[in-house]
């Protein structure tokens, strides 16, 4: 298992209001992480990503910042509740 953490742009009007920088930051983070990922190794992302999971019940935006990470990796509690929307609740 490998762990990585990051702090993405805040999303304020003067700091990435449209989410484009956070999308770039997420892509770069995944590029770096996957360059170190060994076969069969699971990646755990953490930190302050200033975004919500794709498909979240939250009305916060943007929700597409980590879309490719969700496609490549798995949310920590998805195995227990795969049918439930990603709403940041514990199982």
C-alpha positions as CSV (number, residue, x, y, z in Angstrom):
1,X,0.0,0.0,0.0
2,X,1.2,3.5,-0.7
3,X,0.0,6.8,0.7
4,X,0.1,10.3,-0.8
5,X,-1.2,13.6,0.3
6,X,-1.7,17.0,-1.3
7,X,-3.2,20.4,-0.8
8,X,-4.9,21.6,-4.0
9,X,-5.9,25.2,-4.8
10,X,-8.7,26.6,-2.6
11,X,-11.2,27.5,-5.3
12,X,-11.7,31.0,-4.2
13,X,-12.5,33.7,-6.8
14,X,-8.9,34.7,-6.9
15,X,-7.6,31.1,-6.7
16,X,-9.0,28.6,-9.2
17,X,-12.7,29.6,-9.2
18,X,-13.5,27.3,-12.1
19,X,-11.5,24.2,-10.9
20,X,-9.1,24.1,-13.8
21,X,-6.0,24.3,-11.7
22,X,-7.3,21.6,-9.3
23,X,-7.9,19.3,-12.3
24,X,-4.3,20.0,-13.4
25,X,-3.0,19.4,-9.9
26,X,-5.0,16.1,-9.7
27,X,-3.6,14.9,-13.0
28,X,0.0,15.7,-12.0
29,X,-0.5,14.0,-8.6
30,X,-1.8,10.8,-10.3
31,X,1.0,10.9,-12.8
32,X,3.6,11.0,-10.0
33,X,1.8,8.5,-7.8
34,X,1.4,6.0,-10.7
35,X,5.0,6.3,-11.6
36,X,5.8,4.8,-8.2
37,X,3.0,2.3,-8.0
38,X,4.0,-1.4,-7.9
39,X,1.7,-4.0,-9.5
40,X,-1.0,-5.0,-7.0
41,X,-0.3,-2.0,-4.8
42,X,-3.2,0.1,-3.5
43,X,-3.0,3.9,-3.4
44,X,-4.6,5.9,-0.6
45,X,-5.1,9.6,-1.3
46,X,-5.5,12.1,1.4
47,X,-5.1,15.8,2.2
48,X,-7.1,18.8,1.4
49,X,-8.1,18.3,-2.3
50,X,-10.8,21.1,-2.2
51,X,-13.2,19.0,-4.3
52,X,-15.9,16.5,-3.8
53,X,-16.0,12.9,-5.1
54,X,-17.6,12.3,-8.5
55,X,-21.2,11.4,-8.1
56,X,-21.4,12.9,-4.6
57,X,-24.7,13.9,-3.1
58,X,-23.0,17.1,-2.0
59,X,-23.9,20.3,-3.9
60,X,-20.3,21.5,-3.6
61,X,-18.3,21.8,-6.9
62,X,-16.2,20.8,-8.7
63,X,-16.9,17.1,-8.5
64,X,-14.7,16.1,-11.4
65,X,-11.3,16.9,-10.0
66,X,-10.5,13.3,-8.9
67,X,-12.6,11.5,-11.6
68,X,-9.6,9.7,-13.1
69,X,-8.4,8.7,-9.6
70,X,-11.8,7.1,-8.9
71,X,-11.6,5.3,-12.2
72,X,-8.2,3.9,-11.5
73,X,-8.4,3.4,-7.7
74,X,-11.2,2.7,-5.2
75,X,-12.8,4.8,-2.5
76,X,-12.0,3.5,1.0
77,X,-15.5,2.3,1.9
78,X,-16.8,1.5,-1.6
79,X,-16.4,-2.2,-1.1
80,X,-19.0,-2.1,1.7
81,X,-21.4,0.3,0.1
82,X,-20.8,0.3,-3.7
83,X,-24.4,1.1,-4.5
84,X,-24.5,4.2,-2.3
85,X,-23.5,7.5,-3.8
86,X,-20.1,8.9,-2.7
87,X,-21.4,11.1,0.0
88,X,-18.4,11.1,2.5
89,X,-20.4,9.0,5.0
90,X,-18.8,6.1,6.9
91,X,-20.4,2.7,6.2
